[in-house]
Amino acid sequence: MPLPYLLLDHLCVNYEAAGHVHTAVRDLSLSLARGEIGCLLGPSGCGKTTVLRAVCGFEPLAGGRIVLDGHEVANAQSSEPPERRHVGVVFQDYALFPHLDVARNIVFGIGRMARGERQARVEMLAERVGLAGALKKYPHELSGGQQQRVALARALAPAPALLLLDEPFSNLDLDLRERLAVEVREIIQASGATAILVTHDQHEAFAMADRIGVMHAGAIAQWSPARELWHAPANRVVADFIGRGALIPGTFRGNADGGGISLELGELAVSPGLADKLLRSAANDAYPVNVDVLLRADDIAHDPASPFEGTLVRRAFRGADQLYTLRLASGREVIARVDSELAHEVGERVGLRLSVEHPVAFATNAGGV
Ligand code: ADP
Ligand code: MG
């Protein structure tokens, strides 16, 4: 395996306020190869911005180290100043200079360079972010998406070793976000930069990142490509955060060669791999094993012939399909993706069948997250 370009190694960051120490980032590790785009994904307050500030050099480390391109730039004892790290940053609020046109906003990022060379670089960057025709415009003449592209060009102007993006799309309209995320991914890849995106929006994370770290209370709960987070969440925190699923209790019976889980919506067949994991993580070798099963909208099908049912609580029509929120006999709620032609009324009972391709389940009381 090649050496990582960026290594965050057991990072700890504390804030002190009124004599009280608050640990904002705890024992956080991740690595990125050169040119890779990583993402920290998690709810507000989980420590994402603090990680970026530490990588920039604005927060001292209480523990761990940061290695960038083979150099240790920070540990608990010492720290390279921000200007020596060659890190570019794009914030949520663009932070463009309102009295400077696009060209001069971008030039601001370049620093020392011969005049002709600088002009060529501004043109190249404007071209790359799709604003070649807008060099003379002022920020207020641009849309939010265009302003954010200028901010990106400015951050890329000095060819930073590492580009950090802190919720760069959160001031933009929902439908623009995902599209811009894909565009920005292409721009970053064309520039060859290594980058970390921070967001609370999983669709942005999926659209943009090669690897995603789901953060919870200052720590990373799983660091994986999107596909793995979705199909093989390593723990409850990730299962809960990704994909609006419900965790529904059940009982596993079987052995290491496989078995089944009984749920209030029926029986699920369990593969040897999952059976083995459940048996091994059961508290005190308890048998049968109490488990929580992840059920997402695609895991539950409408089936009028099924003996299992739920009461329709809410429906969201989406055109090609619709989402039914259903209350089960236990009072728990699940979401099912159903045909857009179905027209049940709220309060009606709807026949349901499990349709789970790759079950995800966790033994309860197994310790950890
Ligand atoms: P996020 O970016 O994920 O919303 P932050 O990194 O901003 O999270 O904050 C993580 C935690 O650290 C929060 O509990 C926040 O209240 C706290 N925090 C952030 N900045 C400071 C600060 N300057 N002083 C004290 N506590 C802070
Ligand atoms: Mg933040």
Coordinates of C-alpha atoms and ligand atoms in Angstrom, one line a residue:
M1 CA 0.0 0.0 0.0
P2 CA 1.4 3.5 -0.9
L3 CA 2.1 5.9 1.9
P4 CA -0.9 8.1 2.6
Y5 CA -0.7 11.7 1.5
L6 CA -2.6 12.9 4.5
L7 CA -2.6 11.0 7.7
L8 CA -4.6 12.0 10.8
D9 CA -3.3 9.7 13.5
H10 CA -5.3 9.4 16.7
L11 CA -6.2 13.1 16.7
C12 CA -7.5 14.7 19.9
V13 CA -8.6 18.3 20.1
N14 CA -9.9 20.0 23.3
Y15 CA -11.5 23.3 23.8
E16 CA -11.2 25.0 27.2
A17 CA -13.9 27.3 28.3
A18 CA -14.3 28.7 31.8
G19 CA -11.8 26.2 33.2
H20 CA -13.7 23.4 31.7
V21 CA -12.1 21.1 29.1
H22 CA -14.4 19.9 26.3
T23 CA -13.0 17.2 24.0
A24 CA -14.3 18.1 20.5
V25 CA -12.3 15.5 18.6
R26 CA -11.3 12.2 20.2
D27 CA -8.9 9.6 18.9
L28 CA -9.8 10.3 15.2
S29 CA -7.7 8.5 12.6
L30 CA -8.0 8.6 8.8
S31 CA -5.8 8.5 5.8
L32 CA -6.1 9.7 2.2
A33 CA -4.0 8.9 -0.9
R34 CA -2.8 11.7 -3.1
G35 CA -5.7 13.0 -5.2
E36 CA -8.3 11.3 -3.1
I37 CA -11.4 13.1 -1.8
G38 CA -12.5 12.3 1.7
C39 CA -15.5 13.4 3.6
L40 CA -16.4 13.9 7.2
L41 CA -20.2 13.3 7.5
G42 CA -22.1 13.9 10.6
P43 CA -24.7 16.1 12.5
S44 CA -24.0 19.6 13.7
G45 CA -21.7 19.7 16.7
C46 CA -20.0 16.4 16.1
G47 CA -16.6 18.0 15.6
K48 CA -16.2 18.3 11.8
T49 CA -15.1 21.9 11.6
T50 CA -12.7 21.3 14.5
V51 CA -10.9 18.6 12.5
L52 CA -10.5 21.0 9.5
R53 CA -9.3 23.8 11.8
A54 CA -6.7 21.4 13.3
V55 CA -5.5 20.4 9.8
C56 CA -5.2 24.0 8.8
G57 CA -3.2 24.8 11.9
F58 CA -5.7 26.9 13.7
E59 CA -6.3 24.5 16.6
P60 CA -3.5 22.9 18.7
L61 CA -3.6 19.1 19.1
A62 CA -4.1 17.6 22.6
G63 CA -2.9 14.3 21.2
G64 CA -2.1 12.4 18.0
R65 CA -0.3 13.8 14.9
I66 CA -1.0 15.1 11.4
V67 CA 1.3 14.0 8.6
L68 CA 1.0 15.8 5.3
D69 CA 3.0 14.7 2.2
G70 CA 5.5 12.8 4.4
H71 CA 6.0 15.7 6.9
E72 CA 4.7 15.7 10.4
V73 CA 3.1 19.1 10.5
A74 CA 1.5 18.8 14.0
N75 CA 1.6 16.8 17.2
A76 CA 0.8 17.5 20.8
Q77 CA 4.1 19.3 21.3
S78 CA 4.7 21.3 18.2
S79 CA 2.8 22.7 15.2
E80 CA 3.8 24.2 11.8
P81 CA 2.1 27.6 11.3
P82 CA -0.9 27.6 8.9
E83 CA 0.9 29.5 6.1
R84 CA 3.6 26.8 5.9
R85 CA 1.1 23.9 5.4
H86 CA -0.2 25.0 1.9
V87 CA -3.8 24.2 2.7
G88 CA -6.7 25.8 0.8
V89 CA -10.1 26.3 2.4
V90 CA -13.6 26.9 1.0
F91 CA -16.2 27.9 3.6
Q92 CA -20.0 27.7 3.6
D93 CA -20.5 31.4 3.1
Y94 CA -18.1 31.9 0.1
A95 CA -16.4 34.8 1.8
L96 CA -15.7 36.6 -1.5
F97 CA -14.6 40.2 -1.5
P98 CA -17.8 42.1 -2.6
H99 CA -15.9 45.1 -4.0
L100 CA -13.5 42.9 -6.2
D101 CA -14.6 41.3 -9.5
V102 CA -14.2 37.6 -10.2
A103 CA -10.7 38.0 -11.6
R104 CA -9.4 39.9 -8.7
N105 CA -11.1 37.6 -6.2
I106 CA -9.2 34.7 -7.8
V107 CA -5.9 36.6 -8.0
F108 CA -6.1 37.2 -4.3
G109 CA -5.4 33.5 -3.8
I110 CA -2.4 33.4 -6.0
G111 CA 0.1 35.5 -4.2
R112 CA 3.5 36.3 -5.7
M113 CA 3.8 35.5 -9.4
A114 CA 4.9 37.3 -12.6
R115 CA 2.1 39.4 -14.0
G116 CA 1.6 37.6 -17.3
E117 CA 1.8 34.2 -15.6
R118 CA -0.8 35.3 -13.0
Q119 CA -3.2 36.4 -15.7
A120 CA -2.9 33.1 -17.4
R121 CA -3.5 31.2 -14.2
V122 CA -6.6 33.3 -13.4
E123 CA -8.0 32.5 -16.9
M124 CA -7.2 28.8 -16.5
L125 CA -8.9 28.6 -13.1
A126 CA -11.9 30.6 -14.3
E127 CA -12.2 28.2 -17.3
R128 CA -11.9 25.2 -15.0
V129 CA -14.8 26.3 -12.8
G130 CA -16.9 27.3 -15.7
L131 CA -16.7 31.1 -15.3
A132 CA -14.4 32.1 -18.1
G133 CA -17.0 34.6 -19.3
A134 CA -17.6 36.2 -15.9
L135 CA -14.2 37.5 -15.0
K136 CA -15.4 41.2 -14.9
K137 CA -18.5 40.4 -12.8
Y138 CA -18.9 41.3 -9.2
P139 CA -20.1 38.7 -6.6
H140 CA -23.6 40.3 -6.3
E141 CA -24.1 39.7 -10.0
L142 CA -23.5 35.9 -9.6
S143 CA -25.8 33.2 -8.4
G144 CA -24.9 31.3 -5.2
G145 CA -23.6 28.4 -7.1
Q146 CA -21.4 30.7 -9.2
Q147 CA -20.1 32.5 -6.2
Q148 CA -19.1 29.1 -4.6
R149 CA -17.3 28.2 -7.8
V150 CA -15.3 31.5 -7.6
A151 CA -14.4 30.6 -4.0
L152 CA -13.2 27.2 -5.2
A153 CA -11.1 28.8 -7.9
R154 CA -9.6 31.2 -5.3
A155 CA -8.8 28.3 -3.0
L156 CA -7.2 26.3 -5.8
A157 CA -5.2 29.3 -7.1
P158 CA -2.0 28.7 -5.1
A159 CA -2.1 25.0 -6.0
P160 CA -2.6 23.9 -2.4
A161 CA -1.3 20.6 -1.2
L162 CA -4.7 19.9 0.4
L163 CA -8.1 21.5 -0.1
L164 CA -10.6 21.6 2.7
L165 CA -14.3 22.4 2.1
D166 CA -16.5 23.2 5.1
E167 CA -20.2 22.7 4.2
P168 CA -19.5 24.5 0.9
F169 CA -23.0 23.8 -0.5
S170 CA -25.2 24.4 2.5
N171 CA -26.3 27.9 1.5
L172 CA -27.5 26.6 -1.9
D173 CA -30.8 25.3 -3.1
L174 CA -31.3 21.6 -2.5
D175 CA -31.5 20.7 -6.2
L176 CA -28.4 22.6 -7.0
R177 CA -26.3 21.0 -4.3
E178 CA -25.9 17.5 -5.6
R179 CA -25.2 18.8 -9.1
L180 CA -22.6 21.2 -7.9
A181 CA -21.1 18.5 -5.7
V182 CA -20.5 16.3 -8.8
E183 CA -19.0 19.3 -10.7
V184 CA -16.8 20.3 -7.8
R185 CA -15.6 16.7 -7.6
E186 CA -14.5 16.9 -11.3
I187 CA -12.8 20.3 -10.8
I188 CA -10.9 19.0 -7.8
Q189 CA -9.9 15.9 -9.7
A190 CA -8.7 17.9 -12.7
S191 CA -6.6 20.0 -10.4
G192 CA -5.0 16.9 -8.8
A193 CA -5.7 18.2 -5.3
T194 CA -6.3 16.0 -2.3
A195 CA -9.4 17.2 -0.5
I196 CA -11.6 16.8 2.6
L197 CA -15.2 17.8 2.4
V198 CA -17.2 18.4 5.5
T199 CA -21.0 18.0 5.4
H200 CA -24.1 16.8 7.2
D201 CA -25.8 15.8 3.9
Q202 CA -25.2 12.3 2.9
H203 CA -26.2 12.9 -0.7
E204 CA -23.4 15.5 -1.0
A205 CA -21.0 13.1 0.6
F206 CA -22.0 10.3 -1.8
A207 CA -21.8 12.6 -4.9
M208 CA -18.4 13.9 -4.0
A209 CA -16.2 11.7 -1.9
D210 CA -14.1 8.5 -2.5
R211 CA -14.1 7.8 1.2
I212 CA -16.5 8.9 3.9
G213 CA -16.1 9.0 7.7
V214 CA -19.3 9.1 9.6
M215 CA -18.6 11.2 12.7
H216 CA -20.3 10.9 16.0
A217 CA -19.4 12.8 19.2
G218 CA -15.9 13.7 18.0
A219 CA -15.0 10.2 16.7
I220 CA -15.2 8.4 13.4
A221 CA -17.7 5.6 13.5
Q222 CA -16.7 4.1 10.1
W223 CA -14.3 5.2 7.4
S224 CA -15.3 3.6 4.1
P225 CA -16.4 4.2 0.5
A226 CA -20.1 5.1 0.2
R227 CA -21.1 1.7 -1.1
E228 CA -19.7 0.0 2.0
L229 CA -21.3 2.5 4.4
W230 CA -24.6 1.8 2.7
H231 CA -24.5 -2.0 2.4
A232 CA -22.3 -2.9 5.3
P233 CA -22.6 -0.3 8.1
A234 CA -20.1 -1.3 10.8
N235 CA -22.3 -0.3 13.7
R236 CA -25.6 1.2 14.9
V237 CA -24.4 4.8 14.6
V238 CA -23.7 4.4 10.9
A239 CA -26.8 2.3 10.2
D240 CA -28.9 4.9 11.9
F241 CA -27.4 7.9 10.1
I242 CA -27.2 6.6 6.6
G243 CA -30.3 6.0 4.5
R244 CA -33.1 6.9 6.9
G245 CA -33.5 3.3 8.0
A246 CA -35.3 1.9 11.1
L247 CA -33.6 -0.5 13.5
I248 CA -36.3 -3.1 14.4
P249 CA -35.7 -5.7 17.1
G250 CA -35.7 -9.4 16.3
T251 CA -34.4 -12.8 17.5
F252 CA -31.7 -14.7 15.7
R253 CA -31.7 -18.5 15.8
G254 CA -29.1 -20.7 14.1
N255 CA -25.4 -21.5 14.1
A256 CA -22.3 -20.3 12.3
D257 CA -23.5 -21.9 9.1
G258 CA -26.5 -19.6 9.0
G259 CA -30.0 -19.3 10.4
G260 CA -32.9 -16.9 10.6
I261 CA -34.1 -13.8 12.4
S262 CA -37.8 -13.5 13.5
L263 CA -39.2 -10.0 13.3
E264 CA -42.6 -8.6 13.7
L265 CA -42.7 -8.4 9.9
G266 CA -41.7 -12.0 9.3
E267 CA -38.6 -14.2 9.0
L268 CA -35.3 -13.2 7.4
A269 CA -32.7 -15.7 6.2
V270 CA -29.2 -15.1 7.6
S271 CA -26.0 -15.9 5.7
P272 CA -23.1 -17.7 7.5
G273 CA -21.1 -14.5 7.7
L274 CA -23.7 -12.5 9.5
A275 CA -24.8 -15.5 11.7
D276 CA -21.2 -15.9 12.8
K277 CA -20.9 -12.2 13.6
L278 CA -24.2 -12.2 15.6
L279 CA -23.2 -15.3 17.6
R280 CA -19.8 -13.8 18.4
S281 CA -21.0 -10.4 19.5
A282 CA -23.9 -11.7 21.6
A283 CA -23.6 -10.6 25.2
N284 CA -22.6 -13.5 27.6
D285 CA -23.1 -16.0 24.8
A286 CA -26.9 -15.5 25.1
Y287 CA -29.0 -17.7 22.9
P288 CA -31.2 -17.0 21.0
V289 CA -29.5 -13.7 20.2
N290 CA -31.5 -10.5 20.5
V291 CA -30.7 -8.3 17.5
D292 CA -31.7 -5.1 15.8
V293 CA -32.3 -5.4 12.1
L294 CA -31.8 -2.4 9.7
L295 CA -34.9 -1.9 7.5
R296 CA -34.7 0.7 4.8
A297 CA -37.4 1.8 2.4
D298 CA -36.3 -0.8 -0.2
D299 CA -36.3 -3.6 2.3
I300 CA -40.1 -3.6 2.8
A301 CA -42.5 -4.3 -0.1
H302 CA -46.3 -3.8 -0.4
D303 CA -48.0 -7.2 -0.5
P304 CA -51.8 -7.3 0.0
A305 CA -51.6 -11.1 0.5
S306 CA -49.1 -10.9 3.4
P307 CA -50.3 -11.7 6.9
F308 CA -48.1 -8.9 8.2
E309 CA -49.3 -5.3 8.0
G310 CA -48.7 -1.7 9.2
T311 CA -51.0 1.3 9.5
L312 CA -50.3 4.1 7.1
V313 CA -49.1 7.2 9.0
R314 CA -47.8 9.4 6.2
R315 CA -47.2 9.3 2.5
A316 CA -44.8 11.2 0.3
F317 CA -45.4 11.0 -3.4
R318 CA -42.2 11.3 -5.4
G319 CA -43.4 10.7 -8.9
A320 CA -41.7 7.4 -10.0
D321 CA -42.5 6.0 -6.5
Q322 CA -43.8 7.0 -3.1
L323 CA -42.7 6.6 0.5
Y324 CA -45.1 5.1 3.0
T325 CA -44.4 5.6 6.7
L326 CA -46.1 2.8 8.5
R327 CA -46.7 2.0 12.1
L328 CA -46.3 -1.6 13.1
A329 CA -48.2 -3.4 15.9
S330 CA -45.4 -2.6 18.3
G331 CA -45.7 1.1 17.6
R332 CA -42.4 1.2 15.8
E333 CA -42.4 3.0 12.4
V334 CA -40.8 1.9 9.2
I335 CA -40.7 3.4 5.7
A336 CA -41.5 1.4 2.6
R337 CA -40.9 2.5 -1.0
V338 CA -44.0 1.5 -3.0
D339 CA -45.5 1.8 -6.5
S340 CA -46.6 5.4 -7.2
E341 CA -50.1 4.1 -8.3
L342 CA -51.0 2.9 -4.9
A343 CA -53.5 5.1 -3.2
H344 CA -54.0 4.0 0.4
E345 CA -55.5 6.5 2.9
V346 CA -53.7 7.6 6.1
G347 CA -55.0 5.3 8.8
E348 CA -55.5 2.3 6.4
R349 CA -53.8 -1.0 7.1
V350 CA -51.4 -2.0 4.4
G351 CA -50.1 -5.6 3.8
L352 CA -46.3 -5.7 4.0
R353 CA -43.6 -8.3 3.2
L354 CA -39.9 -8.2 4.0
S355 CA -37.8 -8.0 0.8
V356 CA -34.2 -7.7 2.2
E357 CA -31.4 -8.6 -0.1
H358 CA -28.5 -8.3 2.3
P359 CA -29.6 -8.2 5.9
V360 CA -27.8 -5.8 8.3
A361 CA -28.2 -6.7 11.9
F362 CA -26.5 -6.0 15.2
A363 CA -26.6 -8.0 18.4
T364 CA -28.2 -5.9 21.2
N365 CA -26.3 -5.2 24.4
A366 CA -23.2 -6.1 22.4
G367 CA -21.2 -3.2 23.8
G368 CA -19.6 -0.4 21.8
V369 CA -21.6 1.8 19.6
Ligands
ADP1 P1 -19.4 20.7 13.6 O1 -18.5 21.4 12.6 O2 -19.5 19.2 13.3 O3 -20.8 21.3 13.7 P2 -17.6 21.8 15.6 O4 -16.3 21.2 15.3 O5 -17.9 23.1 15.2 O6 -18.7 20.8 15.0 O7 -17.9 21.7 17.2 C1 -17.6 20.5 17.9 C2 -17.9 20.7 19.4 O8 -16.9 21.7 19.9 C3 -19.2 21.3 19.7 O9 -19.7 20.8 20.9 C4 -19.0 22.8 19.8 O10 -19.9 23.4 20.7 C5 -17.6 22.8 20.4 N1 -16.8 24.0 20.0 C6 -16.5 24.4 18.7 N2 -15.8 25.5 18.7 C7 -15.5 25.8 20.0 C8 -14.8 26.9 20.7 N3 -14.1 27.8 20.0 N4 -14.8 26.9 22.0 C9 -15.4 25.9 22.7 N5 -16.1 24.9 22.2 C10 -16.2 24.9 20.8
MG2 MG -19.0 23.0 11.3

